[in-house]
PDB file of C-alpha atoms in Angstrom:
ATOM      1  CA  UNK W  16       0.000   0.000   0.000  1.00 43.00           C
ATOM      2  CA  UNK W  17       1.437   3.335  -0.942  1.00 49.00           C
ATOM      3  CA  UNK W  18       2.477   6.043   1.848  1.00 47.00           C
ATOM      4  CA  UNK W  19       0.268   8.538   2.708  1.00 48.00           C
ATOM      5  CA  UNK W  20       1.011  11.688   2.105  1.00 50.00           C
ATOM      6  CA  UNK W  21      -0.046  15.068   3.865  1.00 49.00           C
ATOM      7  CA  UNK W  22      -2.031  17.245   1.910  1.00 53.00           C
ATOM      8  CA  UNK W  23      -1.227  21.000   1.406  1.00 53.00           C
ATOM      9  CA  UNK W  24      -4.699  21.417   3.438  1.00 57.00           C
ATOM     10  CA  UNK W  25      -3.306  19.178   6.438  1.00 68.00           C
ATOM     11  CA  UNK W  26       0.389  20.196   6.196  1.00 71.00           C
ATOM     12  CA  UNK W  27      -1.050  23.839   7.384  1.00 87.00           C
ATOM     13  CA  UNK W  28      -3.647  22.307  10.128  1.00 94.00           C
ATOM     14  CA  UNK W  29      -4.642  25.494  12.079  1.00 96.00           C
ATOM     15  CA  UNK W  30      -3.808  24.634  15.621  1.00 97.00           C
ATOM     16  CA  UNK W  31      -6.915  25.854  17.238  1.00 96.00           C
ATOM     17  CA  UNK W  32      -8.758  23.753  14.836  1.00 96.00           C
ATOM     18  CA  UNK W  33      -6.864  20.598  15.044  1.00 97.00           C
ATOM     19  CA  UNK W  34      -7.023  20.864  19.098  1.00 96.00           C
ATOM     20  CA  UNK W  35     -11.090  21.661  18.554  1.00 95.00           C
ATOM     21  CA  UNK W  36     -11.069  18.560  16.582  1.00 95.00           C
ATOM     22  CA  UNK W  37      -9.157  16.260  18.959  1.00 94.00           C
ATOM     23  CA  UNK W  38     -11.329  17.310  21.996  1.00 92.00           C
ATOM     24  CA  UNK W  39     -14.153  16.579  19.947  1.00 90.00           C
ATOM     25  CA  UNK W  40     -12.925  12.826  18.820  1.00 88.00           C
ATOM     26  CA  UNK W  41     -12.203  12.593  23.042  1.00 84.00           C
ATOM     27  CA  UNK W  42     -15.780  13.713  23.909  1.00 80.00           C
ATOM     28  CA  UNK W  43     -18.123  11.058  25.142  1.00 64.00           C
ATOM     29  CA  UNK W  44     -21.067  10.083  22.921  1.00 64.00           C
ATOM     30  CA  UNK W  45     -23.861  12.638  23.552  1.00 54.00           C
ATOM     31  CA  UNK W  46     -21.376  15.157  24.543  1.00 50.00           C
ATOM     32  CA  UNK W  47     -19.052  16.097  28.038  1.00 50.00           C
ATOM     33  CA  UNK W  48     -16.600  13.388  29.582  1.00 63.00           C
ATOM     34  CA  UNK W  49     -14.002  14.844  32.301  1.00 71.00           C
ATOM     35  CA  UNK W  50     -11.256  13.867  29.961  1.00 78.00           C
ATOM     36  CA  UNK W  51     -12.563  16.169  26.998  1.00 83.00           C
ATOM     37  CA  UNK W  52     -13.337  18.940  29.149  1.00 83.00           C
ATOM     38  CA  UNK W  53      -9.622  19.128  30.934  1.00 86.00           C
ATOM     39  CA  UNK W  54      -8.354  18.422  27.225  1.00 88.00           C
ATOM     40  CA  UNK W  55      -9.786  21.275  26.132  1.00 92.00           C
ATOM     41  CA  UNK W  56      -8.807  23.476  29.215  1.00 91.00           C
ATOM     42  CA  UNK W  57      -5.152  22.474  29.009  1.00 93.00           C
ATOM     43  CA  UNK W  58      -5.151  23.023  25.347  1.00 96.00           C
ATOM     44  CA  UNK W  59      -6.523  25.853  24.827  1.00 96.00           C
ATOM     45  CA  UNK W  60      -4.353  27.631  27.888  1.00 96.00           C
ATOM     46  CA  UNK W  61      -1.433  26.194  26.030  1.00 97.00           C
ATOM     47  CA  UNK W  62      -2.641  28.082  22.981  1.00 97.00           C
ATOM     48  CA  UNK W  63      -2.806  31.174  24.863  1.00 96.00           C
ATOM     49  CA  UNK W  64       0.803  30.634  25.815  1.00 97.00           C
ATOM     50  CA  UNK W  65       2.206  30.157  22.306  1.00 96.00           C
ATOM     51  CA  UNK W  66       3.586  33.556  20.774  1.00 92.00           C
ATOM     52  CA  UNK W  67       1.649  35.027  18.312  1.00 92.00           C
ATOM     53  CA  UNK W  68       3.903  33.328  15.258  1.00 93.00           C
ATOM     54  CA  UNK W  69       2.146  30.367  16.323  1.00 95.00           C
ATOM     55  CA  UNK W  70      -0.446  29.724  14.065  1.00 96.00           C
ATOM     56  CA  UNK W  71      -0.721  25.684  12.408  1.00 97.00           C
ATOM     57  CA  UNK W  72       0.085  22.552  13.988  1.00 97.00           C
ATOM     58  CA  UNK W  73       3.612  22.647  12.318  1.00 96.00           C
ATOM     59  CA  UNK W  74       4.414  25.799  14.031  1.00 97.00           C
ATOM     60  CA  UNK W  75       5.379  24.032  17.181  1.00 97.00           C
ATOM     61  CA  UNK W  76       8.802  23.240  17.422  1.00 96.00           C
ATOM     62  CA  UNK W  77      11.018  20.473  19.424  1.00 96.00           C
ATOM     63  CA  UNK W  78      12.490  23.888  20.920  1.00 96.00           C
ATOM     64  CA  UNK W  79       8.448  25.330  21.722  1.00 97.00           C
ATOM     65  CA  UNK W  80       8.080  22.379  23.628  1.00 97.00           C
ATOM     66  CA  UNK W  81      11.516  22.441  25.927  1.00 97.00           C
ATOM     67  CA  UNK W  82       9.884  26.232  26.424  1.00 97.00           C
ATOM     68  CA  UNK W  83       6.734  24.834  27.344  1.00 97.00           C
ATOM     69  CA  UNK W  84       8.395  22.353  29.813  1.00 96.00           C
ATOM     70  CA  UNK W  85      10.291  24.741  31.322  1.00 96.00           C
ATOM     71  CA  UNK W  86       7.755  26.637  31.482  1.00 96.00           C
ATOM     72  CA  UNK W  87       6.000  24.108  33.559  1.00 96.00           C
ATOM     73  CA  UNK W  88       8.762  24.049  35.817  1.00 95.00           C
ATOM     74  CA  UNK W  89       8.812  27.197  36.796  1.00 94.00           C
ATOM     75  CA  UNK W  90       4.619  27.339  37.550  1.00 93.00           C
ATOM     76  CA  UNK W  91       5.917  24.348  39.735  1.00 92.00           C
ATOM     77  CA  UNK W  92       8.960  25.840  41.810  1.00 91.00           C
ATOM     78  CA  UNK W  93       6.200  29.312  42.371  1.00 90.00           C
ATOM     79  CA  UNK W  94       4.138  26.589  44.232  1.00 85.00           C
ATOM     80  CA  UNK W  95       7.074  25.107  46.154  1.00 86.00           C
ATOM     81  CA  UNK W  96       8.031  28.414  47.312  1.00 85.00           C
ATOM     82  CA  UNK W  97       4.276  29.418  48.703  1.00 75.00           C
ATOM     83  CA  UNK W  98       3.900  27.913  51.771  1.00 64.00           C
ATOM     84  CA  UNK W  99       0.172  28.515  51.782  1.00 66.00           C
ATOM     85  CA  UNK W 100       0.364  26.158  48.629  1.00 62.00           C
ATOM     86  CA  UNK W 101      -1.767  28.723  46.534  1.00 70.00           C
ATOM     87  CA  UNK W 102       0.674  29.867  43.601  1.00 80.00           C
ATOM     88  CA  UNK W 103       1.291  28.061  40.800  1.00 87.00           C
ATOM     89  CA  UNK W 104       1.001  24.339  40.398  1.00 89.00           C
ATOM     90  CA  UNK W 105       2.352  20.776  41.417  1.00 87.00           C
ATOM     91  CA  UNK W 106       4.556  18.605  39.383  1.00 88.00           C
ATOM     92  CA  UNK W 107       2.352  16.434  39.271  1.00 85.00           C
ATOM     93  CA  UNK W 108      -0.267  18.359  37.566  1.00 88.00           C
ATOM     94  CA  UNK W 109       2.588  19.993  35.591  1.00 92.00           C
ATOM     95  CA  UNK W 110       3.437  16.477  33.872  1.00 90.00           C
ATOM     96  CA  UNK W 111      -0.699  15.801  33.309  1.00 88.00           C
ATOM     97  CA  UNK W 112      -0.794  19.122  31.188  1.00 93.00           C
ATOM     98  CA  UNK W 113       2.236  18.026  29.420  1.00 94.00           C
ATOM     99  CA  UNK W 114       0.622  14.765  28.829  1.00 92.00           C
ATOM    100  CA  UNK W 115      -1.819  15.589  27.357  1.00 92.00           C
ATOM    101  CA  UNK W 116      -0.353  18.384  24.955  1.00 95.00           C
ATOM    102  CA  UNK W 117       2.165  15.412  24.067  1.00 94.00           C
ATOM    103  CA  UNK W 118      -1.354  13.326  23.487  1.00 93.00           C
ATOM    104  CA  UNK W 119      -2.578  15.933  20.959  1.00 95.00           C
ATOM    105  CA  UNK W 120       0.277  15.957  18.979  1.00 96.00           C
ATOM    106  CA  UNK W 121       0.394  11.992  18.572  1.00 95.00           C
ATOM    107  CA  UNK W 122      -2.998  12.355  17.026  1.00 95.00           C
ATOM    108  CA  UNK W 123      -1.753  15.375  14.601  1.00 96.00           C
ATOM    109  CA  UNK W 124       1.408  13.011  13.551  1.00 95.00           C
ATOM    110  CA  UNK W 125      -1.577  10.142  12.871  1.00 94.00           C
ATOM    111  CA  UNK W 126      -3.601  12.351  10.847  1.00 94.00           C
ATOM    112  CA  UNK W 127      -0.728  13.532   9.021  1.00 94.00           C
ATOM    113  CA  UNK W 128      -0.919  17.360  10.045  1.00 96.00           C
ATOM    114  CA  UNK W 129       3.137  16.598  10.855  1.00 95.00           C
ATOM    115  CA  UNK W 130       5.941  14.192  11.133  1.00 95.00           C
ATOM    116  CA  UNK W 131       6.894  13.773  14.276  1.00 96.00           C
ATOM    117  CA  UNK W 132       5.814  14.560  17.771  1.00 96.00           C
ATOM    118  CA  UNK W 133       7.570  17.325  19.652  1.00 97.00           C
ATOM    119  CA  UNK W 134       6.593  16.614  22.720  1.00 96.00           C
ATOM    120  CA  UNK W 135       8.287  13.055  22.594  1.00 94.00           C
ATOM    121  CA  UNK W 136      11.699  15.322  21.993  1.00 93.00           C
ATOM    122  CA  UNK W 137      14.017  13.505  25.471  1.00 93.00           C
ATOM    123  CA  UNK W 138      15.078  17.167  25.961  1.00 93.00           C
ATOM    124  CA  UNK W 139      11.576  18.564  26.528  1.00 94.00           C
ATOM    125  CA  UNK W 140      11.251  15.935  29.164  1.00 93.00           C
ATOM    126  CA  UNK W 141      13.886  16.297  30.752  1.00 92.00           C
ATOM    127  CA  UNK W 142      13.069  19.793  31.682  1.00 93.00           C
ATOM    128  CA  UNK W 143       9.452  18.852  33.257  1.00 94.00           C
ATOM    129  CA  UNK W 144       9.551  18.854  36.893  1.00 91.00           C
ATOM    130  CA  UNK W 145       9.073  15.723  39.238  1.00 88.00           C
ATOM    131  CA  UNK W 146       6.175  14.503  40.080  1.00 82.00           C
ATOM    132  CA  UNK W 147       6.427  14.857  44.450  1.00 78.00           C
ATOM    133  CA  UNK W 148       7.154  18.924  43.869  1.00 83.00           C
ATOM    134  CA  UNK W 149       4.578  21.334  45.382  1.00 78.00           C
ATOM    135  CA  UNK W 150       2.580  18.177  46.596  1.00 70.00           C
ATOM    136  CA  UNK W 151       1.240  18.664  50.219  1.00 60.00           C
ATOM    137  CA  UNK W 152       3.177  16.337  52.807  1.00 49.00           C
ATOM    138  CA  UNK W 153       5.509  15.321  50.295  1.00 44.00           C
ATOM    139  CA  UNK W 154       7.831  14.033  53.235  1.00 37.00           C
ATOM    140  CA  UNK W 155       4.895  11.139  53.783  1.00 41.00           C
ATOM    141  CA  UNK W 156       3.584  10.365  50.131  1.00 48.00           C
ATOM    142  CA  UNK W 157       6.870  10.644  48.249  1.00 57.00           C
ATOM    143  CA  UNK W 158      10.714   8.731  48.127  1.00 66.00           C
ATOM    144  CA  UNK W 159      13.753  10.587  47.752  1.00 67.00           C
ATOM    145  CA  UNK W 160      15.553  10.669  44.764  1.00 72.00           C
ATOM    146  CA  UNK W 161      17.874   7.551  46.768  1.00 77.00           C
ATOM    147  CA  UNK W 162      15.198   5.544  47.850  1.00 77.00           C
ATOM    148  CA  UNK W 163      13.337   5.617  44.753  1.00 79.00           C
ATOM    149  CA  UNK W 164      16.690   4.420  42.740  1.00 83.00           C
ATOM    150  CA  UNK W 165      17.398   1.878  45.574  1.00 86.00           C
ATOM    151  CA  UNK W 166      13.888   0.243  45.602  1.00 86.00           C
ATOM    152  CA  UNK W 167      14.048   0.484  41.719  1.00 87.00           C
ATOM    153  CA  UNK W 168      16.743  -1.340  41.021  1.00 89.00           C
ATOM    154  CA  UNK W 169      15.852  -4.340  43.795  1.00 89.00           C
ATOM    155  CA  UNK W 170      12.463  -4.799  41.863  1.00 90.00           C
ATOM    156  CA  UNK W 171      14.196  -4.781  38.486  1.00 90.00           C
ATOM    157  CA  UNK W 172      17.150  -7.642  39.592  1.00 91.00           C
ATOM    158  CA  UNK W 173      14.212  -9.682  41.674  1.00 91.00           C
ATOM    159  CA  UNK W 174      12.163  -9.351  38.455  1.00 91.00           C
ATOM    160  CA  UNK W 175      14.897 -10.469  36.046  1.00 92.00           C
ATOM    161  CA  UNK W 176      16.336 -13.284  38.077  1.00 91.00           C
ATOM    162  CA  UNK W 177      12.248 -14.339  38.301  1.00 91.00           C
ATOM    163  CA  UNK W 178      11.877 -14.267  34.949  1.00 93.00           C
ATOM    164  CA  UNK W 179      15.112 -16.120  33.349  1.00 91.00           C
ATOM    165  CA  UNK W 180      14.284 -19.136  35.905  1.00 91.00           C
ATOM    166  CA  UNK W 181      10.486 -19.300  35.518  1.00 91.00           C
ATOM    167  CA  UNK W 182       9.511 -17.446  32.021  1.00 91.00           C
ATOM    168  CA  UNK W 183       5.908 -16.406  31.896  1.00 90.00           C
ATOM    169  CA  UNK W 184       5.631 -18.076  34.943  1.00 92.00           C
ATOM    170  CA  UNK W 185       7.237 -14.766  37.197  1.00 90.00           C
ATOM    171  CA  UNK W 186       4.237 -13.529  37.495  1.00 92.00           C
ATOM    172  CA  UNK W 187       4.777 -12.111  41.077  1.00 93.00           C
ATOM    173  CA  UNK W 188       7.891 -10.771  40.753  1.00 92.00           C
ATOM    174  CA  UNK W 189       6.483  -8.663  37.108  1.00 92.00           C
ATOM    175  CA  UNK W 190       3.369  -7.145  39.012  1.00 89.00           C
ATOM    176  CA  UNK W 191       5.430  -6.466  41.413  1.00 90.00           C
ATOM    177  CA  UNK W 192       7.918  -4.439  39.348  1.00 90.00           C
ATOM    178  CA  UNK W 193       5.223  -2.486  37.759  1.00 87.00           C
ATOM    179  CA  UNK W 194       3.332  -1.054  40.782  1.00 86.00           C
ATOM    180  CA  UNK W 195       6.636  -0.139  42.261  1.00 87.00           C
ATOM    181  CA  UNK W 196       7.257   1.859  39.212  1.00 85.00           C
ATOM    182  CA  UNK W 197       4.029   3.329  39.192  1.00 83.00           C
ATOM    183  CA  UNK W 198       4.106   4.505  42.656  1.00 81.00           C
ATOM    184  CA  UNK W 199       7.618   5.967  41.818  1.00 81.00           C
ATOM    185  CA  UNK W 200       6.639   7.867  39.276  1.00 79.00           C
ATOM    186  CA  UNK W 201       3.498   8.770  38.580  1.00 76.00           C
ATOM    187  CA  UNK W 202       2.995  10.356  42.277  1.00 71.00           C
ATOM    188  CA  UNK W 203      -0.213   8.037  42.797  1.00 77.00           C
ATOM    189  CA  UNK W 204      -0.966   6.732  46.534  1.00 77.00           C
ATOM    190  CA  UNK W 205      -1.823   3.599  46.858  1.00 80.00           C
ATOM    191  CA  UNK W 206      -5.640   4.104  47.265  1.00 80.00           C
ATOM    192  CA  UNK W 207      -5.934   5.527  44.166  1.00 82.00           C
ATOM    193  CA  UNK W 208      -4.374   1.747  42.419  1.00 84.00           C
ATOM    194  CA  UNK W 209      -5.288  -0.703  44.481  1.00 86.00           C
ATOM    195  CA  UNK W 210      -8.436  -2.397  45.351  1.00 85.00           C
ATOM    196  CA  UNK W 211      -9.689  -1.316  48.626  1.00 82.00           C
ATOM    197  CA  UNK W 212     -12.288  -4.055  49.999  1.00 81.00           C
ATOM    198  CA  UNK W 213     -13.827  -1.677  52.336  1.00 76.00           C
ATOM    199  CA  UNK W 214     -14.462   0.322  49.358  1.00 75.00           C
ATOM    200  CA  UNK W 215     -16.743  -0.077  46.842  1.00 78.00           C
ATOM    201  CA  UNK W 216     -15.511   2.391  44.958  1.00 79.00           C
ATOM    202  CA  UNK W 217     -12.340   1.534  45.351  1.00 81.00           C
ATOM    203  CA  UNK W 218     -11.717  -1.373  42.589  1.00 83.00           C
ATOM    204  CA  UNK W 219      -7.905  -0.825  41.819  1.00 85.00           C
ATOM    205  CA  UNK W 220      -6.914   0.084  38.299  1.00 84.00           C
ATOM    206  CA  UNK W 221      -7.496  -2.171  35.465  1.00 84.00           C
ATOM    207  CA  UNK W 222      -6.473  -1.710  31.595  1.00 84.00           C
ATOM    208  CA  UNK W 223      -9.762   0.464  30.905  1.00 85.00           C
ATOM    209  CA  UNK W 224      -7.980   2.498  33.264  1.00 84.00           C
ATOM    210  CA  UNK W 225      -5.099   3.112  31.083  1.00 84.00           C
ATOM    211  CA  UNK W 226      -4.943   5.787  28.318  1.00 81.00           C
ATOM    212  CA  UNK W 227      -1.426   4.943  26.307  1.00 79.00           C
ATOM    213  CA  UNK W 228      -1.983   7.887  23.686  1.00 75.00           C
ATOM    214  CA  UNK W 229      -2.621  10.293  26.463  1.00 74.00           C
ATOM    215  CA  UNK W 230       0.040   8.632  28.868  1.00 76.00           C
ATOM    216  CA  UNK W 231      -2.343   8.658  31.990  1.00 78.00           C
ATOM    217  CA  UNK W 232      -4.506   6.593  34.095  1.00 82.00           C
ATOM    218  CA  UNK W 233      -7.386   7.266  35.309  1.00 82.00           C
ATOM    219  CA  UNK W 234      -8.079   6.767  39.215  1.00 82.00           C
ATOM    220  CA  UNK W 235     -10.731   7.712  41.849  1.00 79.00           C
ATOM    221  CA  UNK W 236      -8.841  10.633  43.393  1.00 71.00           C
ATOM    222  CA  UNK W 237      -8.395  11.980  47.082  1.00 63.00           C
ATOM    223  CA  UNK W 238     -10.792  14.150  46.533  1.00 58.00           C
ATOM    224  CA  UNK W 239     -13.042  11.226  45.811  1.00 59.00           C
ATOM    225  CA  UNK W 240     -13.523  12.328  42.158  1.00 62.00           C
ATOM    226  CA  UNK W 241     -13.698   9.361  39.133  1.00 66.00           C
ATOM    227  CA  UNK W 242     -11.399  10.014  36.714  1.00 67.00           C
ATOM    228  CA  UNK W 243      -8.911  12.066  37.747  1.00 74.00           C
ATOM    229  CA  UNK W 244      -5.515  11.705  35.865  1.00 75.00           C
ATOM    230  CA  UNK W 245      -2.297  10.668  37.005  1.00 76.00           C
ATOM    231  CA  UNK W 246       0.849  10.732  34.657  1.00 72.00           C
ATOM    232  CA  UNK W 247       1.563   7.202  33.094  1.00 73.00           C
ATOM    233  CA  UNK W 248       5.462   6.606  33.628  1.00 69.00           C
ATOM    234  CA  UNK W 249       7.020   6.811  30.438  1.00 63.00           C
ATOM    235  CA  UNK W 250       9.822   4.278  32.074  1.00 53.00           C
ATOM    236  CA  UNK W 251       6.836   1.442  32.323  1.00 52.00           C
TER     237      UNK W 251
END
């Protein structure tokens, strides 16, 4: 089958209008769905914070998006630096916006509007800020940078060895690995993956959970809300 190729029309995708379309495409039959409605927040503020030269998708540059990241960052350290937790925003929420700007573009590079996806550009992500930043009682919900490598590591070795003497069978020692590396770095608790018998609500995350092409999961939040989005680690 022959490559398809952009047309002149799609090659100059306004931006506003390929982020109206994607929102739309996310909506929930019949209208609304928390995910459309945030898409279309996050979007549409990241619009606001393009320059003015901004105008298609192909506009956006590798180097927009390291600008974008940083720019992230810096919402992130205002929030670390108000005590009363009221300025800017957390690193966690900082790498949900990103996600889903990074979303948006993998649907313009699968609709041909452009080539590749600058928000997949290692630099750009490299400047995003961690997830336990600005997060209230970091101290009991998050590891240090040391104990986060350390327990890391021990699931990754106990996972290998598991696997090269038992195969599919290491099936422990592989859930294991993942939900370590989910609660390293996606900033989730605990109650907000795991099935909580003693509530209903509570059913742990399962694969309709999981949104690859936006890079988040969807849990029941501590503020008891369905739905809310935490980052999907990129090392998973």
């Amino acid at each position: 089958m022959p490559e398809r190729r952009s047309t002149d029309t799609e090659a100059h995708k306004p931006l506003e209008k390929a982020v109206e379309e994607w929102v739309q495409k996310k909506a929930k039959p019949g209208g609304g769905g928390n995910y459309a409605r945030e898409a279309d927040r996050v979007l549409t503020a990241f619009i606001d914070w393009t320059p003015d030269s901004v105008e298609t998708v192909r506009d956006i540059s590798r180097r927009t998006m390291m600008q974008y990241a940083e720019y992230l960052h810096r919402r992130t350290d205002a929030r670390v630096a108000d005590q009363d937790d009221e300025a800017g925003i957390t690193g966690r929420t900082a790498q949900q916006y990103y996600a889903l700007v990074r979303a948006f573009f993998t649907y313009c590079v699968k609709w041909g509007y452009r080539e590749e996806n600058p928000a997949e550009h290692e630099p750009a992500l490299e400047e995003l800020p961690d997830a336990s930043l600005g997060a209230n009682g970091n101290r009991q919900q998050f590891w240090s940078s040391q104990e986060r490598t350390a327990f890391v590591q021990y699931v990754d070795e106990r996972a290998h060895d598991a696997i090269s003497e038992q195969g599919s069978n290491a099936v422990e020692e592989a859930r294991d690995r993942a939900l370590v590396y989910l609660f390293a770095y996606s900033g989730a608790r605990s109650a907000e993956l795991l099935r909580d018998p003693n509530d209903s609500r509570r059913t742990g995350v399962t694969w309709a959970d999981v949104d690859p092409e936006a890079g988040v999961i969807r849990v029941l939040g501590k503020s008891q809300t369905a739905g809310e989005e935490v980052q999907l680690p990129t090392q998973l």
